[in-house]
Coordinates of C-alpha atoms and ligand atoms in Angstrom, one line a residue:
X1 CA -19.4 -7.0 -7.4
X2 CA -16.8 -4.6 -8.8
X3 CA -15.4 -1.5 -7.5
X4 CA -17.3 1.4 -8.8
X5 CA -16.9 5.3 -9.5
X6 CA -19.8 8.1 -8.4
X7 CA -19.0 11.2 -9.9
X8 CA -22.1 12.4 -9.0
X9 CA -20.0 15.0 -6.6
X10 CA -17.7 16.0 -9.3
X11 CA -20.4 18.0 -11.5
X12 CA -19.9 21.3 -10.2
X13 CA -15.9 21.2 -10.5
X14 CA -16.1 19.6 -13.7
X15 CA -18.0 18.7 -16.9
X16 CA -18.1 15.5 -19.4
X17 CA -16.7 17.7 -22.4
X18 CA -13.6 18.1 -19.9
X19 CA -13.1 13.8 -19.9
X20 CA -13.6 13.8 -23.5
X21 CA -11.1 16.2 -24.2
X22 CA -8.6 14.7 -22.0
X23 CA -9.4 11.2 -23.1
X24 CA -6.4 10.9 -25.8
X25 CA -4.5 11.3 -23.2
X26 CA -5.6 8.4 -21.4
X27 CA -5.5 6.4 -24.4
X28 CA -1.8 7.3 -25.1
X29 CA -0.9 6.5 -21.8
X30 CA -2.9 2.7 -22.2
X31 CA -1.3 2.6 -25.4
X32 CA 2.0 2.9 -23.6
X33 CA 1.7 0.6 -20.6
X34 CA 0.8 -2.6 -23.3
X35 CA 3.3 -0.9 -25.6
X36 CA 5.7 -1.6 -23.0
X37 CA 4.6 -4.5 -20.9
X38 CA 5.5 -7.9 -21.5
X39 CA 8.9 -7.3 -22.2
X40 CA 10.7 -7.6 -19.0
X41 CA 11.9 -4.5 -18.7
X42 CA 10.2 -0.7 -17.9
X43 CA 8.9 -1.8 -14.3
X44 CA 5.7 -2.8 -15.8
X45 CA 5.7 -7.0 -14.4
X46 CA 3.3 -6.0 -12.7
X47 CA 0.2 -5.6 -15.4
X48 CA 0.2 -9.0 -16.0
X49 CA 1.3 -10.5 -12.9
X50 CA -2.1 -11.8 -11.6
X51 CA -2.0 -14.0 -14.8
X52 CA 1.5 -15.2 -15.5
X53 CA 2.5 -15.8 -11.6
X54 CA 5.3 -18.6 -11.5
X55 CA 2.6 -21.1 -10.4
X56 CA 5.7 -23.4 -8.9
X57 CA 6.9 -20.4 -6.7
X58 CA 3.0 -20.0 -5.6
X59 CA 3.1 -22.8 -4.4
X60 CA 6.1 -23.1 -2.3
X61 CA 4.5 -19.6 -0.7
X62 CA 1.4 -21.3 0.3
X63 CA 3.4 -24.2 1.5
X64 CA 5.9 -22.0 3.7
X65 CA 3.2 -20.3 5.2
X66 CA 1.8 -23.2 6.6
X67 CA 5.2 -24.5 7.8
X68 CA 5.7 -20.8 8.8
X69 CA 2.1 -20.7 11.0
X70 CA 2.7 -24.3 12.5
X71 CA 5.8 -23.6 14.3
X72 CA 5.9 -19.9 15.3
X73 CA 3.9 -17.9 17.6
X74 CA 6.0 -14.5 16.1
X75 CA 6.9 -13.4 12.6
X76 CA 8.6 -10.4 11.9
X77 CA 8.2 -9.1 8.6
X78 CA 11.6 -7.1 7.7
X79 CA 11.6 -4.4 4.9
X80 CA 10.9 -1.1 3.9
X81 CA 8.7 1.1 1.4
X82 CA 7.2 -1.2 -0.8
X83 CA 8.8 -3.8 0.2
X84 CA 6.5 -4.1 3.1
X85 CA 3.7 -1.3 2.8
X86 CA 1.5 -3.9 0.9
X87 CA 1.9 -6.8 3.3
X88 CA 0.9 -4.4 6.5
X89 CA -1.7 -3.0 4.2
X90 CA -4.1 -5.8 3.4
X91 CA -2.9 -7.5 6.4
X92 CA -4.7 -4.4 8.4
X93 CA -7.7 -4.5 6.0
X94 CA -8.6 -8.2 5.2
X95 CA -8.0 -9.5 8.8
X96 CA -7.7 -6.9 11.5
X97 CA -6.0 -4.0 12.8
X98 CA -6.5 -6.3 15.9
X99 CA -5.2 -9.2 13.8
X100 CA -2.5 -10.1 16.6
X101 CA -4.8 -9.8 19.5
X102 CA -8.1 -10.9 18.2
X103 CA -6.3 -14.3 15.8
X104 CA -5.2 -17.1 18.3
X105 CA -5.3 -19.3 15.6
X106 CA -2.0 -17.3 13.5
X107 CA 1.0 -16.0 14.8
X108 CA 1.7 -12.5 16.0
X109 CA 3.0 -10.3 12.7
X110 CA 5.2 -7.7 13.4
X111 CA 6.9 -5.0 10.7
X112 CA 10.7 -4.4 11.6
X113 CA 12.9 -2.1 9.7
X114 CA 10.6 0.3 8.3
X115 CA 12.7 3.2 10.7
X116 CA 16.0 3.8 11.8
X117 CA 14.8 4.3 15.5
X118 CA 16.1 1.9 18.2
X119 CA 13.2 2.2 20.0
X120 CA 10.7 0.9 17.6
X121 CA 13.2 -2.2 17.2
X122 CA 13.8 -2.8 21.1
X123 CA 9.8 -3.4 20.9
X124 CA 9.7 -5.6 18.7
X125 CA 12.4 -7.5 20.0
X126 CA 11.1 -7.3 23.4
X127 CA 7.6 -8.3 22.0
X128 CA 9.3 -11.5 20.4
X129 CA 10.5 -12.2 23.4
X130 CA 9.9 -16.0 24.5
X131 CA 7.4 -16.6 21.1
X132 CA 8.5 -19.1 18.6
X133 CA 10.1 -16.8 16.2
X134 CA 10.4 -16.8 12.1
X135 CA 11.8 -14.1 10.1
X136 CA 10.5 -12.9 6.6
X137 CA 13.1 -10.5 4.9
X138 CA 11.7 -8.5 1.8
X139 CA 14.3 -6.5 0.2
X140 CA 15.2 -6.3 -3.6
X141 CA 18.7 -5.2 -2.9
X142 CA 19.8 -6.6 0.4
X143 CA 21.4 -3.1 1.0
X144 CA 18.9 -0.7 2.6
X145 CA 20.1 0.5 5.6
X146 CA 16.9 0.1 8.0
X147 CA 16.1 -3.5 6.9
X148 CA 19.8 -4.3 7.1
X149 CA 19.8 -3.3 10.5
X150 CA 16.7 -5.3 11.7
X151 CA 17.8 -8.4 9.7
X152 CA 21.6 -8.4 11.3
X153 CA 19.8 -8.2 14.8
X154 CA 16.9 -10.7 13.9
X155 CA 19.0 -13.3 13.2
X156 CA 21.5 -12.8 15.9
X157 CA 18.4 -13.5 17.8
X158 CA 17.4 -16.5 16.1
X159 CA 21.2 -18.2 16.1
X160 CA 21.0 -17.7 19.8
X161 CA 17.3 -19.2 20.5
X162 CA 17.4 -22.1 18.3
X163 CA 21.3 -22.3 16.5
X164 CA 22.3 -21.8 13.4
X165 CA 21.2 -24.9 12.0
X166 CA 17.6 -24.5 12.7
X167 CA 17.7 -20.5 12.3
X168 CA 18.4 -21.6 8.7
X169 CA 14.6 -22.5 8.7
X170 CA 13.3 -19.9 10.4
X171 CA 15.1 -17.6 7.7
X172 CA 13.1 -16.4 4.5
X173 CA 14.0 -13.4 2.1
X174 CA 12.0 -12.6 -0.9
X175 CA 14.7 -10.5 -3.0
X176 CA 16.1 -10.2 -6.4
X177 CA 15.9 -12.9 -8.4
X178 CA 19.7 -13.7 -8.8
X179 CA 21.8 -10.5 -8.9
X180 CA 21.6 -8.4 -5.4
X181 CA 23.5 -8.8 -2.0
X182 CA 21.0 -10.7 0.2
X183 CA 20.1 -13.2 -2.6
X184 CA 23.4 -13.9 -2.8
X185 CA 23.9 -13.8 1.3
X186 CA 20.8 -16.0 1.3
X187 CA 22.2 -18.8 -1.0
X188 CA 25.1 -19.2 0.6
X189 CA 23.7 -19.9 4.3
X190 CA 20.5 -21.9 3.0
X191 CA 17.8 -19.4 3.4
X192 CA 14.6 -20.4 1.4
X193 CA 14.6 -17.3 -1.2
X194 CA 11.5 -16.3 -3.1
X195 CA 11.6 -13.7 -5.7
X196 CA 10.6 -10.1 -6.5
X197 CA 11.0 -10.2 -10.1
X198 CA 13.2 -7.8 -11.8
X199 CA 10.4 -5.7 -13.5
X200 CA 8.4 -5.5 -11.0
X201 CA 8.8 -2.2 -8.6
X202 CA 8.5 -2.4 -4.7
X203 CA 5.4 -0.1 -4.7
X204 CA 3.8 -2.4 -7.2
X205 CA 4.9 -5.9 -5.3
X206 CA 1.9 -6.6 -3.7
X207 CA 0.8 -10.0 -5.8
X208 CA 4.4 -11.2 -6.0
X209 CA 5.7 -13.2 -3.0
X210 CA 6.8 -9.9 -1.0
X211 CA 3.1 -9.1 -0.4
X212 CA 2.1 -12.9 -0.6
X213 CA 4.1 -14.7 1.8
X214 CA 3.2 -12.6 5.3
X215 CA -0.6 -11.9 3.8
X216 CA -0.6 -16.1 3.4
X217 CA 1.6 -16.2 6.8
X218 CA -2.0 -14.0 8.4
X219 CA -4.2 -16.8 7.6
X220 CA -5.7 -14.8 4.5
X221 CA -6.7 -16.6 1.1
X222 CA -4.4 -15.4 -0.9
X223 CA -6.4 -17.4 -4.3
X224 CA -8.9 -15.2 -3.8
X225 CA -6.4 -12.0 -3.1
X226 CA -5.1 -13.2 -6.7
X227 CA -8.3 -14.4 -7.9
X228 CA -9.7 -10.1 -7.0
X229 CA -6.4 -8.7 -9.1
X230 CA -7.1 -10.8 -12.1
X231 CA -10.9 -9.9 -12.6
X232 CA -9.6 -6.2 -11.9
X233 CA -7.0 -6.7 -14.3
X234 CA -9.4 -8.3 -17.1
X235 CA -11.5 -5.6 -16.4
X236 CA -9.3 -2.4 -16.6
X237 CA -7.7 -3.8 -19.5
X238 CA -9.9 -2.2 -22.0
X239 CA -9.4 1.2 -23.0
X240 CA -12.9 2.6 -23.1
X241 CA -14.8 5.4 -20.9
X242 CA -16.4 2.8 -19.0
X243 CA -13.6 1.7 -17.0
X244 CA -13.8 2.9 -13.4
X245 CA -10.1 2.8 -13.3
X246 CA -9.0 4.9 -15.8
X247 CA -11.8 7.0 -15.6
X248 CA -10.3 8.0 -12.1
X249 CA -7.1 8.7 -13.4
X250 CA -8.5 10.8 -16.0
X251 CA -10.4 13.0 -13.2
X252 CA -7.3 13.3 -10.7
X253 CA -5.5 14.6 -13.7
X254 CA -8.0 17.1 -14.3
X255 CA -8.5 18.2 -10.9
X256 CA -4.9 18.5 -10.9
X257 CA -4.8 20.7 -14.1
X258 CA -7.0 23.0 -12.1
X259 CA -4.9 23.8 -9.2
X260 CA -6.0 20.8 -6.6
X261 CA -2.6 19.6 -6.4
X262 CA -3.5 17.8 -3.2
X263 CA -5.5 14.4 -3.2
X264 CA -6.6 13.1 0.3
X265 CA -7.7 10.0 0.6
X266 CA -10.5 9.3 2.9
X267 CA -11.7 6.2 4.6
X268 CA -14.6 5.5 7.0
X269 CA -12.9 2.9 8.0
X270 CA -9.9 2.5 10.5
X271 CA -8.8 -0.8 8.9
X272 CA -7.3 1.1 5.8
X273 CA -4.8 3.6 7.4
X274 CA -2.1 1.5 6.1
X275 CA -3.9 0.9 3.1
X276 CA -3.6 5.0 2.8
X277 CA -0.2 4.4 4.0
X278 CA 0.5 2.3 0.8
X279 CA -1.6 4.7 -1.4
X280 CA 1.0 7.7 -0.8
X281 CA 3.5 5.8 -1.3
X282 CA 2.6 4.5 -5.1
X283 CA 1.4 7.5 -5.8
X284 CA 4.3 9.7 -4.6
X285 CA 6.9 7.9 -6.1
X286 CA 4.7 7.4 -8.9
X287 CA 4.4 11.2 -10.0
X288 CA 6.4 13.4 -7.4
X289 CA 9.1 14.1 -10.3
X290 CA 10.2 16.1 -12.5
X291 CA 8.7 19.5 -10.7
X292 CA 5.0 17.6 -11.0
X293 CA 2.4 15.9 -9.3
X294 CA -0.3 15.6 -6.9
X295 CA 0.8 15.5 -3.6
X296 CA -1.2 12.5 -1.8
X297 CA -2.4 12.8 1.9
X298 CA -4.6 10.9 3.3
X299 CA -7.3 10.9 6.1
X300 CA -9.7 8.1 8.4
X301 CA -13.0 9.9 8.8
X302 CA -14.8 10.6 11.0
X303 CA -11.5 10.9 13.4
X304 CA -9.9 13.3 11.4
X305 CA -13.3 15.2 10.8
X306 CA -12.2 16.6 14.4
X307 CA -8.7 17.9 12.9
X308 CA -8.3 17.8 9.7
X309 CA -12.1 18.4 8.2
X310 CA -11.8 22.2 9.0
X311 CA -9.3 22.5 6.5
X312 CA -10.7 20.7 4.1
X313 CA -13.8 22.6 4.9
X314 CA -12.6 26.4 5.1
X315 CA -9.1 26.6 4.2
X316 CA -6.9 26.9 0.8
X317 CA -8.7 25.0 -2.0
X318 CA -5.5 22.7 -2.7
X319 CA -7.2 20.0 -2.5
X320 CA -9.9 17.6 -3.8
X321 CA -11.0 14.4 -1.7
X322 CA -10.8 10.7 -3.4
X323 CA -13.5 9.0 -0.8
X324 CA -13.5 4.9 -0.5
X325 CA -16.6 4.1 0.4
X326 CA -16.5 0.2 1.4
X327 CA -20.2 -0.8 1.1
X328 CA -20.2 -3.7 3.6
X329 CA -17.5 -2.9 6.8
X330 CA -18.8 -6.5 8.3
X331 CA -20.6 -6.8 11.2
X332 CA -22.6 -3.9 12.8
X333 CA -22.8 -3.0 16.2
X334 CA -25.8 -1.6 17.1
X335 CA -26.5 1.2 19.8
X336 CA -28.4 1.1 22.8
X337 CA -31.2 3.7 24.6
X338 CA -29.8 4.7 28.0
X339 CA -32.0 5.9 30.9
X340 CA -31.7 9.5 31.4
X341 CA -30.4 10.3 27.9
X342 CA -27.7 12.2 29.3
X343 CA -26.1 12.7 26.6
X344 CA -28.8 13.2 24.5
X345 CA -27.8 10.3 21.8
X346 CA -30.7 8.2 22.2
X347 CA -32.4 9.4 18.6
X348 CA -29.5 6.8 17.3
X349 CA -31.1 3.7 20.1
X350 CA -31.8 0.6 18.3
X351 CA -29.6 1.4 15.0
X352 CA -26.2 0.3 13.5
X353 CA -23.6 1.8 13.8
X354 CA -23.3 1.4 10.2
X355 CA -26.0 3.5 9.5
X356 CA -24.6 6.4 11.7
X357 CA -20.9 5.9 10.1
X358 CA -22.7 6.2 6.4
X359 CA -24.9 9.7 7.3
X360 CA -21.2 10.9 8.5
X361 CA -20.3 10.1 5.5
X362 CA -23.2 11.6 3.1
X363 CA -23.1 14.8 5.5
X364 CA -19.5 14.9 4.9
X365 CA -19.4 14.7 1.2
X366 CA -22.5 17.1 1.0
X367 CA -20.1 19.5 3.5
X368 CA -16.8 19.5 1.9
X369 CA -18.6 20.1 -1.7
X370 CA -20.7 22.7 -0.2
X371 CA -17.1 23.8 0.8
X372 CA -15.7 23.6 -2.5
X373 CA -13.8 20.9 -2.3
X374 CA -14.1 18.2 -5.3
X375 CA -14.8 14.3 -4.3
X376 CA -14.4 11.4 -6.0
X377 CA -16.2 8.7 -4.6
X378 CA -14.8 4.7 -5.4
X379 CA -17.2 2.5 -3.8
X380 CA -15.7 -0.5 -2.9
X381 CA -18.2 -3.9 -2.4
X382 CA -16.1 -4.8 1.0
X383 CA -13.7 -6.1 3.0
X384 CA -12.9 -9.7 1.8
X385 CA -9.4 -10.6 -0.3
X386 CA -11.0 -11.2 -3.5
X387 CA -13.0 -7.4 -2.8
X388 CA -8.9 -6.2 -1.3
X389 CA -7.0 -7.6 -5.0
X390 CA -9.7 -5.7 -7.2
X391 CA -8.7 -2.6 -5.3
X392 CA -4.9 -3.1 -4.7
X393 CA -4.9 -3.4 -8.7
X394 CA -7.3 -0.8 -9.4
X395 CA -5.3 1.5 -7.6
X396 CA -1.7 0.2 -9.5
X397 CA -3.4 0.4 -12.8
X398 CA -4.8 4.1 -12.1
X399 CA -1.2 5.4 -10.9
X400 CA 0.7 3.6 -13.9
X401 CA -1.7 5.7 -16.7
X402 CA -2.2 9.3 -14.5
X403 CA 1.9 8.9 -14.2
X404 CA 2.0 8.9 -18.1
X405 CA -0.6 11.4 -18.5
X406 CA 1.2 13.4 -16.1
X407 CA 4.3 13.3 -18.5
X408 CA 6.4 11.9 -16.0
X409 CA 7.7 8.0 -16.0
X410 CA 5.9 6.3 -12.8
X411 CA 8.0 3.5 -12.5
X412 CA 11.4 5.0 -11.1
X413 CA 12.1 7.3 -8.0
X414 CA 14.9 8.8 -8.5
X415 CA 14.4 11.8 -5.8
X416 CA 14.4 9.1 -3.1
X417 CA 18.8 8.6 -3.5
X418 CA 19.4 12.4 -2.4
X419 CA 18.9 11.6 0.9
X420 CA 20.3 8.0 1.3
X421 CA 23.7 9.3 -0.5
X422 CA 23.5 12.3 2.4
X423 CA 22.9 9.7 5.0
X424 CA 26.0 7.4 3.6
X425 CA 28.3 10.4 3.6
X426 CA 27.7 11.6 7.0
X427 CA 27.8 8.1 8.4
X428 CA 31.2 7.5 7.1
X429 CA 30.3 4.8 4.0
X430 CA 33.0 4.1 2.0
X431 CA 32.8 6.1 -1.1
X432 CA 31.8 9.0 0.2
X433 CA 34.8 11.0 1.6
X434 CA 34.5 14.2 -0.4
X435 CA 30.8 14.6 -0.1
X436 CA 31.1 13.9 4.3
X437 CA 33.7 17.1 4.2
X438 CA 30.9 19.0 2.2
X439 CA 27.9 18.2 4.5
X440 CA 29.7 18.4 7.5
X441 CA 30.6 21.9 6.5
X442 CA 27.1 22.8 5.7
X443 CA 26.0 21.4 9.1
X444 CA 28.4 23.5 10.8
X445 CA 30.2 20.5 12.3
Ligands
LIG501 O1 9.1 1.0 -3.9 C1 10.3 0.9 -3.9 O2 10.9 0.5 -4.8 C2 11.0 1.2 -2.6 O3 10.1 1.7 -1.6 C3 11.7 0.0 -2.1 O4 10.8 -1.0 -1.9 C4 12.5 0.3 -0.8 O5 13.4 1.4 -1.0 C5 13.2 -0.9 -0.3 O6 14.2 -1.3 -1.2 P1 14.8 -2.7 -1.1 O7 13.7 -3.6 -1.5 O8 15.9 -2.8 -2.1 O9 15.3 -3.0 0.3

């Protein structure tokens, strides 16, 4: 079963005649991807990744992840952006947002150096505590400053608990394939390294071993993660009107064209908050540039139907709503009739709560259109790897073409250096002299 669009919502905000006429521009922008790709260079690895992946280096991530989930009780996944988004992501999804708790079978995964707050680290650390303990380092550079913190305590950690000969093999860092500081770090104490491969962006990292290796280290089938991506990428590959994916891309553009520069995407279900966590970030570094681009938010319903859905019902039409509807959530729970009926649910006694979650949804969608406020429904078959790869590269696909029908390249972020050069200068980094005497100025310091 493949992931499919309903426009069926869309009719009032938009017409057929509007796809055709924008359609060009969606062939331009497939023209320019396979223009591109296969070249090694423009960020665009990742098209064909789910066919070409380095089957030797596949293997050694299966194999480390068994090693990795027979000797430790704790792994903590170090990295940042899309250097870790994807791996929390389908983690979350495929398994569990319960995965620690509920999986006695795999270790505990936790995500370090995603923040510069001490905090958030001392927890982790103190969670560690007393667990068998491997680290996973993901960082194409070696050089961001909150990964770089987490590492430098995580192995201080590990050379205390086991020494530094057997911390060696509790060390692994996916990074740059031969230029970059913790690649080079990494060969010269031992590390086992595995490779983010130079045109392939952190947002779009998700099938190479930066995604892979903690997804595999979960206990998840990552043949069939791979096995969803390549059927998604077969299937997208075609530039024609049929394909859901660029399809989608062609309708967020148009929305976009007529003032809904907002795009929120909605779940039903809790497991994909990361997943929407992921989603922002491809698509905001994808398109936030040059003055453009749709700003993406994101919401789980129905929780935020008690915040956020009176915006989305009554306030500024900014906005249109891109819906995932997963068709099977697993297993159902269903409700039971209570004496009394105090509170008066007991017309839902006897049924799933499935079925209640899915009239939220249809009342929802009927609402919010009511509303005027455009949706976009992409049903997705369900929760499974293979269904979690077809989505994860529908999604990549769809940001790469609206980038390019946007006008804007999607494969670089340049607005994300403002603030790390900031950040340097007013912590002193070498380099930076002049611009510290500036800022400090402006602070008032
Ligand atoms: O998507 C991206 O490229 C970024 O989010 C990076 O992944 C993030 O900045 C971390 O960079 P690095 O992998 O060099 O530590």
């Amino acid at each position: 079963m493949a992931i499919s669009l309903n426009e069926k919502y869309l009719k009032k905000f938009l017409s057929d005649s509007e796809v055709d006429k924008i359609w060009p521009q969606v062939e331009a922008a497939h023209k320019t991807i396979y223009e591109k790709s296969g070249y090694g260079n423009d960020f665009l690895g990742w098209v064909d990744l789910p066919f070409n992946y380095d089957k030797e280096e596949y293997e050694r991530v299966k194999a480390a992840a068994k090693r990795i989930r027979s000797n430790s009780k704790a792994v903590v996944v170090i990295g940042i952006g899309g250097s870790y988004l994807g791996a929390r992501a389908a983690i979350e999804y495929i398994k569990s947002p319960f995965h620690n708790e509920l999986d006695k079978e795999s270790p505990d995964i936790y995500f370090a150096g995603n923040s510069i707050s001490p905090a958030y680290l001392n927890g982790i650390i103190k969670l560690c505590d007393g667990k068998d303990l491997t680290v996973i380092t993901v960082s194409k550079s070696g050089t961001t400053v909150e990964p770089g913190i987490a590492f430098r305590a995580f192995r201080k950690i590990l050379n205390e608990k086991y020494g530094e000969a057997e911390a060696k093999k509790r060390i692994y860092c996916v990074t740059d394939k031969c230029r970059g500081a913790l690649k080079k770090f990494a060969d010269e104490q031992g590390f086992e390294t595995f490779v983010i491969p130079d045109d392939v962006g952190g947002r779009y990292s998700m099938f190479t071993p930066g995604g892979l290796l903690p997804i595999a280290v979960a206990g998840v089938d990552i043949d069939e993660l791979m096995r969803g991506a390549k059927d998604a990428a077969e299937r997208y590959s075609k530039c024609d009107k049929d394909n859901a994916c660029y399809r989608y891309a062609a309708l967020r553009n148009i929305l976009y064209r007529k003032g809904r520069s907002v795009e929120m995407l909605v779940g039903y279900e809790p497991a994909l908050l990361q997943t929407a966590e992921w989603f922002k970030q491809l698509y905001g570094e994808s398109e936030g540039k040059d003055q453009k681009g749709i700003f993406p938010a994101s919401a789980i319903f129905s929780t935020d139907l008690h915040s956020l859905g009176q915006y989305i019902q009554d306030g500024s039409k900014i906005m249109f709503e891109t819906v995932l509807n997963v068709e099977n959530g697993g297993d159902d729970y269903y409700i039971e009739k209570v004496c009394g009926d105090f509170d008066g649910l007991n017309y839902l006694a006897d049924r799933g709560m499935s079925e209640v979650n899915r009239k939220a949804y249809e009342g929802t969608v009927l609402a919010h259109t009511a509303g005027n406020t455009p949706n976009i429904i992409i049903n997705v078959p369900g929760m499974s790897a293979y269904d979690y790869g077809c989505l994860i590269y529908f999604f990549e696909k769809a940001a790469g073409i609206s980038g390019y029908m946007l006008g804007v390249n999607p494969f670089d972020q340049p607005g994300v250096e403002s603030y790390k050069k900031n950040m340097f200068a007013l912590l002193g980094k070498k380099g930076f002299e002049d611009m510290r005497e500036k800022l400090e100025k402006e602070l008032g310091e």
